mmCIF file of C-alpha atoms in Angstrom:
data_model
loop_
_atom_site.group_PDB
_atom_site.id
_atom_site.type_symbol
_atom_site.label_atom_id
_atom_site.label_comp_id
_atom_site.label_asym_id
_atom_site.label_seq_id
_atom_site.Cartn_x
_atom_site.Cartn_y
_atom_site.Cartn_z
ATOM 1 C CA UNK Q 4 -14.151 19.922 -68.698
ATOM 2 C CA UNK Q 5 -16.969 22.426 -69.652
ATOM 3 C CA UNK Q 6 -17.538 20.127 -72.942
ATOM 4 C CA UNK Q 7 -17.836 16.779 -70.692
ATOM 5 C CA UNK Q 8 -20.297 18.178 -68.656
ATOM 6 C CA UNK Q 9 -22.544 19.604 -71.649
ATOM 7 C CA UNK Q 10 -22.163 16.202 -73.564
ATOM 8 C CA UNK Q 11 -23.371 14.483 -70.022
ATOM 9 C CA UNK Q 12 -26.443 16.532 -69.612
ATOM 10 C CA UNK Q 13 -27.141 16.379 -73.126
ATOM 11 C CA UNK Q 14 -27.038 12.680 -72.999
ATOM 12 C CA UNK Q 15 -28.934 12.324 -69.468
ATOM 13 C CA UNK Q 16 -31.616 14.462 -70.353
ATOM 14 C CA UNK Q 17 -32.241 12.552 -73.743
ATOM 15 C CA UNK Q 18 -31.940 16.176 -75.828
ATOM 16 C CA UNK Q 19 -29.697 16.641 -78.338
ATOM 17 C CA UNK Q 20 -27.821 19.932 -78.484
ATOM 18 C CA UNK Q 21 -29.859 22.144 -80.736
ATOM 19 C CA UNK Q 22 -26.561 23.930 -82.298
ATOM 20 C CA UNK Q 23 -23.662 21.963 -82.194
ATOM 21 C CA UNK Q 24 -22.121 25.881 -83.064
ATOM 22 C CA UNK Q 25 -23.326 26.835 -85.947
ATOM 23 C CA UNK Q 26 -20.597 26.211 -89.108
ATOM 24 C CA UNK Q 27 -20.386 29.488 -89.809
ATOM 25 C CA UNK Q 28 -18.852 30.840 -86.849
ATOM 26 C CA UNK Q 29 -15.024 31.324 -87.399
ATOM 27 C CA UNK Q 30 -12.592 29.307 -85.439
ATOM 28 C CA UNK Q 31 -11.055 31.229 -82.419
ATOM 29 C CA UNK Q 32 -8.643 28.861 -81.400
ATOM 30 C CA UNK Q 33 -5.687 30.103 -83.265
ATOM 31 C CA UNK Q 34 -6.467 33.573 -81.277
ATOM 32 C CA UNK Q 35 -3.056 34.837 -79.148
ATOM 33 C CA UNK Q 36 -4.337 34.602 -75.804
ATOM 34 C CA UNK Q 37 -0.508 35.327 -74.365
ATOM 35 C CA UNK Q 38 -0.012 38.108 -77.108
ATOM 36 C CA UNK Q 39 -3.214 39.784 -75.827
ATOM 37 C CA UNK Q 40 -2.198 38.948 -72.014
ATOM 38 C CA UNK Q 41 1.313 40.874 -72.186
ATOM 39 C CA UNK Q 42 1.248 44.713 -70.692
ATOM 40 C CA UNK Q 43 4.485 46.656 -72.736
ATOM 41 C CA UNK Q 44 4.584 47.663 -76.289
ATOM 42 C CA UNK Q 45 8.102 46.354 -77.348
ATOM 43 C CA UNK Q 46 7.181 43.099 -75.095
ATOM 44 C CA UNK Q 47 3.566 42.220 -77.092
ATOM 45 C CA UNK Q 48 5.023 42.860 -80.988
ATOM 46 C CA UNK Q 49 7.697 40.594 -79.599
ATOM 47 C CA UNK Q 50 5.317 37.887 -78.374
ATOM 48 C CA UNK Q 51 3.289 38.731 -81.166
ATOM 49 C CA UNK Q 52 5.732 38.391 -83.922
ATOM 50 C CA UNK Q 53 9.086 37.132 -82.475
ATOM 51 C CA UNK Q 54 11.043 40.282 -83.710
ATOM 52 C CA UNK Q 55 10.938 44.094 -83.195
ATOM 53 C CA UNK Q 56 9.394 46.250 -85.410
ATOM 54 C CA UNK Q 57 11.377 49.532 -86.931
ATOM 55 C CA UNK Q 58 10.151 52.949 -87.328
ATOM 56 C CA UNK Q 59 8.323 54.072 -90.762
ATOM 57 C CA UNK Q 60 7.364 56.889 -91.848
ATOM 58 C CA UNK Q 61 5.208 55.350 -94.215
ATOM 59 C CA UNK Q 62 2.728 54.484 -91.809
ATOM 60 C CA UNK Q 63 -0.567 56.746 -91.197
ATOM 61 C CA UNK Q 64 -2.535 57.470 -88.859
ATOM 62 C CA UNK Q 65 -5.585 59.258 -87.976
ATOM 63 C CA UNK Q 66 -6.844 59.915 -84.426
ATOM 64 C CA UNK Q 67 -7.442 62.675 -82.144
ATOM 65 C CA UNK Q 68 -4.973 64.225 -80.168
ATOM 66 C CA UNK Q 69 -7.149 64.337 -77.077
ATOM 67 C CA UNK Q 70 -9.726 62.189 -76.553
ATOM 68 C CA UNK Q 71 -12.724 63.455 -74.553
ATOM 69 C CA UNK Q 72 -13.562 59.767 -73.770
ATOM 70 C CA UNK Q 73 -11.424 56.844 -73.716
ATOM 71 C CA UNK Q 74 -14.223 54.409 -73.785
ATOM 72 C CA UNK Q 75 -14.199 55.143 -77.428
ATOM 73 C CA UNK Q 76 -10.833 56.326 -79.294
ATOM 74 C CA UNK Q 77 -11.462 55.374 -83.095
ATOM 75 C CA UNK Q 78 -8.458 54.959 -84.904
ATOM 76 C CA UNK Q 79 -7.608 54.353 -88.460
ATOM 77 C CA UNK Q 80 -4.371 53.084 -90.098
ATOM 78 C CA UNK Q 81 -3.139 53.317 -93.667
ATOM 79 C CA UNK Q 82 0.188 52.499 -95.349
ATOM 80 C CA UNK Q 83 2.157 52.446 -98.289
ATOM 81 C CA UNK Q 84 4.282 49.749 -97.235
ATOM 82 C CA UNK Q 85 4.310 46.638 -100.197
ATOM 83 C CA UNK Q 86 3.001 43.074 -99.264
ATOM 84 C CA UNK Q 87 0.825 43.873 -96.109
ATOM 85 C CA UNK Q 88 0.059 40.420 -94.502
ATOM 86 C CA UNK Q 89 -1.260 42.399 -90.901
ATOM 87 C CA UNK Q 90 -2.203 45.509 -88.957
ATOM 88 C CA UNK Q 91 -1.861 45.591 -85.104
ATOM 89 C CA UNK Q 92 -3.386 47.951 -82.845
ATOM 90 C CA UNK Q 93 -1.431 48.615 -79.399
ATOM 91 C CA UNK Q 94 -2.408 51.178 -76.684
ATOM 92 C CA UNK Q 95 0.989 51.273 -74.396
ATOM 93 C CA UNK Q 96 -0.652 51.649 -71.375
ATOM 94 C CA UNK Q 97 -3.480 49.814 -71.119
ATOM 95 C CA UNK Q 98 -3.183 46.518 -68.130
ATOM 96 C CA UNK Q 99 -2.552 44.634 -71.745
ATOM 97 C CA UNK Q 100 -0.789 46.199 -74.955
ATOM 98 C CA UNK Q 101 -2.738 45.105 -77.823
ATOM 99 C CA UNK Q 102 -6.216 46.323 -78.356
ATOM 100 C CA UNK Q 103 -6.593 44.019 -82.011
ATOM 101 C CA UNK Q 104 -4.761 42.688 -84.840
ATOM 102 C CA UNK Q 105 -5.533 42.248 -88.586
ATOM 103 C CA UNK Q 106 -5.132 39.477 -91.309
ATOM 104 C CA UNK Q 107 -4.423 41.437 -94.219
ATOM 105 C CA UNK Q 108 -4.652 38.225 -97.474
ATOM 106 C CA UNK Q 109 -3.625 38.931 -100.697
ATOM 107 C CA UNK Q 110 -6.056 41.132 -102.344
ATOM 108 C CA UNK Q 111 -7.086 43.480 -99.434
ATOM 109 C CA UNK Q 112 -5.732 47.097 -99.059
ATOM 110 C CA UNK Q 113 -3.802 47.805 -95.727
ATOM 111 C CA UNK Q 114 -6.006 49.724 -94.556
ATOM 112 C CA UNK Q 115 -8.336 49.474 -91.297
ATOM 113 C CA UNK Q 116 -10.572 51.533 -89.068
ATOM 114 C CA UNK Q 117 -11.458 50.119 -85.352
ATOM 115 C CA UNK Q 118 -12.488 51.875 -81.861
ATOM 116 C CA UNK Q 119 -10.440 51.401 -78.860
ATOM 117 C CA UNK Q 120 -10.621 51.727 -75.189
ATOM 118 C CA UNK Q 121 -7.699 53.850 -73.533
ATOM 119 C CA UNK Q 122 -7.271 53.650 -69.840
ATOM 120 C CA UNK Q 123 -5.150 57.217 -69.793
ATOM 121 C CA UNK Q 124 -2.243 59.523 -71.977
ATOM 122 C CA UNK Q 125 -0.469 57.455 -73.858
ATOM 123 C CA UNK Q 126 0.612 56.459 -77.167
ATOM 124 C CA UNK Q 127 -1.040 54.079 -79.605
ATOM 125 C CA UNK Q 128 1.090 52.276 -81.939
ATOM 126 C CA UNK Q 129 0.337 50.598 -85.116
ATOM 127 C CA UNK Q 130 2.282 47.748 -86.213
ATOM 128 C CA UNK Q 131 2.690 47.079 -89.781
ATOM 129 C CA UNK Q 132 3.809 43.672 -91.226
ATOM 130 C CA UNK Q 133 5.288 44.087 -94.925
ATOM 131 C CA UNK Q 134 7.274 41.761 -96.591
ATOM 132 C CA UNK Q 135 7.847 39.771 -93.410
ATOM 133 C CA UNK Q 136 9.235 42.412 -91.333
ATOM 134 C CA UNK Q 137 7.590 44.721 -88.831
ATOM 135 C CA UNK Q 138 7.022 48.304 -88.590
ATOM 136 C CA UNK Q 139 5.619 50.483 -86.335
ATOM 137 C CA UNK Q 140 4.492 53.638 -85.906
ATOM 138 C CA UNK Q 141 3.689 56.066 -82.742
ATOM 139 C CA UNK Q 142 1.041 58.731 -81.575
ATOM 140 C CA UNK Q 143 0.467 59.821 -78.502
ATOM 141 C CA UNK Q 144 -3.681 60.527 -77.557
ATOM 142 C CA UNK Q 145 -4.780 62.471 -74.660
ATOM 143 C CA UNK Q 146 -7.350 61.113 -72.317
ATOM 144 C CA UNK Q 147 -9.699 63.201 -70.299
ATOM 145 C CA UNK Q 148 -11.220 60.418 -69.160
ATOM 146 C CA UNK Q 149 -10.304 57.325 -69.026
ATOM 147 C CA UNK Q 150 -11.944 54.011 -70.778
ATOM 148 C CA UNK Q 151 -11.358 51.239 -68.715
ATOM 149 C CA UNK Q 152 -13.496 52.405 -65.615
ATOM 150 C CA UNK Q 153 -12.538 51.599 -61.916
ATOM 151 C CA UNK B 28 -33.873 37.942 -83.185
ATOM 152 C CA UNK B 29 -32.318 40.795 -85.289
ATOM 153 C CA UNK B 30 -28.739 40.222 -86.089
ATOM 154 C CA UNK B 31 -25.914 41.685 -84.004
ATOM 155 C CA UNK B 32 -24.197 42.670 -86.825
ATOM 156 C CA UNK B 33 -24.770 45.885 -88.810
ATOM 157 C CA UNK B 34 -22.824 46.273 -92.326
ATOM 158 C CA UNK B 35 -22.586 48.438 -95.364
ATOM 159 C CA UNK B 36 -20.133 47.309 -98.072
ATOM 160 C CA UNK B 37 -20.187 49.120 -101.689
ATOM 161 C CA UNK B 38 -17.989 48.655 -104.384
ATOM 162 C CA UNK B 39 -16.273 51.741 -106.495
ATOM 163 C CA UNK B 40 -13.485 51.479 -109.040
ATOM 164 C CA UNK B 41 -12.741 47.693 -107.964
ATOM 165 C CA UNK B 42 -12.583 48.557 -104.308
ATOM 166 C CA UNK B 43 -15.029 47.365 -101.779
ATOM 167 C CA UNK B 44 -15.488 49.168 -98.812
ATOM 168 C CA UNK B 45 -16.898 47.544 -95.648
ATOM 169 C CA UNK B 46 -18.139 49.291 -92.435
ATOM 170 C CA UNK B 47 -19.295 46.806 -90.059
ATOM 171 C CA UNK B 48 -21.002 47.711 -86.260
ATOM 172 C CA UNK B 49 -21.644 44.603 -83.849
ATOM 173 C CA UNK B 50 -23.517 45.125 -80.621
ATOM 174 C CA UNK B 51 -21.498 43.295 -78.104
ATOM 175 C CA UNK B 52 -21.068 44.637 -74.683
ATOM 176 C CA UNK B 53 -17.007 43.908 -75.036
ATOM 177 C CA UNK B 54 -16.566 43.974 -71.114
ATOM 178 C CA UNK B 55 -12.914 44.483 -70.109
ATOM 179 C CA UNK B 56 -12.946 42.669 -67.073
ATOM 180 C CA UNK B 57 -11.607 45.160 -65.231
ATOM 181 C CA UNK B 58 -14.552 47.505 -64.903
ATOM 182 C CA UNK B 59 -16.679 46.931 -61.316
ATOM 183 C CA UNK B 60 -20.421 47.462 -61.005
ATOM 184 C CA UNK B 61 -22.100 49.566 -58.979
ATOM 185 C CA UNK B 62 -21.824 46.807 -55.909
ATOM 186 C CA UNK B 63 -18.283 46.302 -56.331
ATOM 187 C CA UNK B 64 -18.197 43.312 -57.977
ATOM 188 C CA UNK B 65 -15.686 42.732 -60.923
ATOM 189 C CA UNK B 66 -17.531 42.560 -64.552
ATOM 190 C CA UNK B 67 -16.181 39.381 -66.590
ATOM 191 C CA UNK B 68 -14.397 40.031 -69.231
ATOM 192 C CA UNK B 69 -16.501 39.178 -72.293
ATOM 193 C CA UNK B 70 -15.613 40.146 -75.380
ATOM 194 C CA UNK B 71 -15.272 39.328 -79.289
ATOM 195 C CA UNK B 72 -12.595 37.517 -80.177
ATOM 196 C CA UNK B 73 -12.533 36.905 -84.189
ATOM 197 C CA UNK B 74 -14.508 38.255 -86.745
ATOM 198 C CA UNK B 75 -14.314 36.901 -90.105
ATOM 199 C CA UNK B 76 -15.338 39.126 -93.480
ATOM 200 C CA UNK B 77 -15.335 36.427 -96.196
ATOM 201 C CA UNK B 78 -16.213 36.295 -99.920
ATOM 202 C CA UNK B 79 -16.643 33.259 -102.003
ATOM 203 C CA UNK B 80 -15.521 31.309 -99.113
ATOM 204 C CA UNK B 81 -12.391 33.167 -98.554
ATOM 205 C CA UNK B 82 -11.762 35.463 -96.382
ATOM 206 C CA UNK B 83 -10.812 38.782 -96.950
ATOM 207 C CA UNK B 84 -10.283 40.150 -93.793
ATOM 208 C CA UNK B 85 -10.041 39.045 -90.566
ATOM 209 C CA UNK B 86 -10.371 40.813 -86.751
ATOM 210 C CA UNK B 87 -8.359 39.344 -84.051
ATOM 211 C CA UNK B 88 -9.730 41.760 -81.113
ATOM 212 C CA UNK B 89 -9.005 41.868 -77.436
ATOM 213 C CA UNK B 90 -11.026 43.394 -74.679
ATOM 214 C CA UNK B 91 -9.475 46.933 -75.233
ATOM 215 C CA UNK B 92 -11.936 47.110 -78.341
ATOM 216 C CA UNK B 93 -14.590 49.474 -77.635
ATOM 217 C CA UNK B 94 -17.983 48.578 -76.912
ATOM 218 C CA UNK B 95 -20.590 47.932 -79.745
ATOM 219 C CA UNK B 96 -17.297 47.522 -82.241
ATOM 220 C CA UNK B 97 -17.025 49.422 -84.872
ATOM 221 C CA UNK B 98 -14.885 48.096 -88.017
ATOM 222 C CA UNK B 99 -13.920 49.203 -91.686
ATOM 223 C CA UNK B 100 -11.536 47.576 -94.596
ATOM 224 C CA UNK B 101 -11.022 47.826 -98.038
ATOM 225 C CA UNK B 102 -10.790 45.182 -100.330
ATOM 226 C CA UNK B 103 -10.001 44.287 -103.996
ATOM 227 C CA UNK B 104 -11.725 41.461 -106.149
ATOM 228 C CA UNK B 105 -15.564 41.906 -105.273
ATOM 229 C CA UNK B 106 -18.032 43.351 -107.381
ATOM 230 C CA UNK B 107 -21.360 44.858 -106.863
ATOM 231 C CA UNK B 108 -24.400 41.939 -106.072
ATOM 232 C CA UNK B 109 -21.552 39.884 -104.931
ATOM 233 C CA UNK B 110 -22.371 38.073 -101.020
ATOM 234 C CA UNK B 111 -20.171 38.925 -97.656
ATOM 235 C CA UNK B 112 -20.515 36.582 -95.160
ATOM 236 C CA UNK B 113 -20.025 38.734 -91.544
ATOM 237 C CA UNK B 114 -19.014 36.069 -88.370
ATOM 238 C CA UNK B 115 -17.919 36.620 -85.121
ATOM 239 C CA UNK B 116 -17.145 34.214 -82.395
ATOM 240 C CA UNK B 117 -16.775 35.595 -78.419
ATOM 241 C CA UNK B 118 -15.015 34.975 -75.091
ATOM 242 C CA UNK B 119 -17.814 32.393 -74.235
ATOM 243 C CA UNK B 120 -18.562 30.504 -77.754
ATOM 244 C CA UNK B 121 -20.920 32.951 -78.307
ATOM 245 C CA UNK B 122 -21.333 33.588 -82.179
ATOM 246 C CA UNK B 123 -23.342 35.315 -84.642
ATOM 247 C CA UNK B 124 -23.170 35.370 -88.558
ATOM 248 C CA UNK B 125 -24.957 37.730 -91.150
ATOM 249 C CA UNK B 126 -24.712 38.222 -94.932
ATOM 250 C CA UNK B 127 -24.546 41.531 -97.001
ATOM 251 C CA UNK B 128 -25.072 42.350 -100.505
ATOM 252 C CA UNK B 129 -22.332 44.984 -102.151
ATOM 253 C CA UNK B 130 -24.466 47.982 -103.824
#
């Protein structure tokens, strides 16, 4: 609908789009809108991945027991886990699970560093997928106060 | 206009290191302002880190990222004088691109 309307003005005003998106910008439209629209740990990695994801203990992470402010939680995830293909980031209760996910190709470390919002106490998991399978792995962060406002 | 995007990348032993900081308001949608009214969500949805026209890392965020995001990675393969290219496309079709030089 929205693109109809733009491509009718364009035409009916006689200008021609300045930036038909510039062919740079990277292509959103593989981006899982129902994966990011799912509240529930166990229910997202499912949606996200179509399987459940095991405990590992070779999964770190780093980021603060308490947080003073939720608007801004940074987090950081490392593992030793072989054949990374992707990271995700999921705060349990938050309105939706998952905060981000990760490509991880062939040649980059699984490792990443990202700020989240937390709406109050709970625990963040990361999600590690090695060799095809996922793993996951649990911390719980105090909120003081919370990120999502309201 | 200055670019959104911030970035440092520099390469050690093989390893490139990337911080990247974008200024994008990443509204939840669930956040009201001071008249009541519900903010719209608007928020980053991909950002690409590519090198030699492949990319080497790429952000799939939601609106629980935090404001202004903040991102870092490590990756192999790069070395120093080599070109990023830094993209990111929002919410609204909104995108912005920059390019960094590895020291």
């Amino acid at each position: 609908m929205l693109g109809v309307s733009v491509a009718g003005f364009a035409l009916g005003s006689g200008i021609v789009p300045l930036r038909v998106e510039a062919a740079t910008a990277p292509d959103a439209s593989d981006w899982p809108e129902k994966a990011f629209k799912t509240p529930g740990v166990d229910e997202t990695i499912a949606e996200l991945y179509g399987m459940e994801a095991t405990e590992s203990d070779q999964i770190t992470m780093d980021l603060p027991t308490i947080a003073q402010n939720g608007a801004v939680v940074p987090v950081s995830v490392e593992t030793s886990l072989p054949n990374v293909t992707g990271i995700a980031l999921l705060v349990a209760k938050n309105p939706n699970a998952l905060a981000a996910y990760f490509d991880i190709p062939e040649g980059t470390l699984p490792f990443v560093s990202n700020r989240l919002k937390m709406a109050e106490t709970t625990d963040v998991v990361a999600v590690v997928i090695s060799d095809g399978k996922a793993y996951k792995a649990t911390q719980n962060v105090k909120v003081t106060v919370g990120g999502c406002g309201g | 206009m200055a670019s959104s995007i911030r970035v440092r990348a520099v390469e050690n032993n093989g390893v490139t290191s990337l911080k990247a900081l974008v200024r994008h308001p990443m509204d939840s949608g669930f956040v009201k302002d001071s008249a009541g009214n519900v903010i719209p969500a608007h928020f980053i949805k991909v950002l690409t880190i590519s090198h030699n026209g492949k990319n080497v890392f790429v952000a799939n965020w939601g609106p629980a990222v935090s404001k202004d995001p903040f991102l870092e990675c490590r990756f192999k393969g790069a070395k120093k004088g080599d070109e990023l290219t830094i993209s990111w496309i929002d919410n609204e079709g909104a995108s912005d691109s920059t390019t960094a030089t590895i020291a």
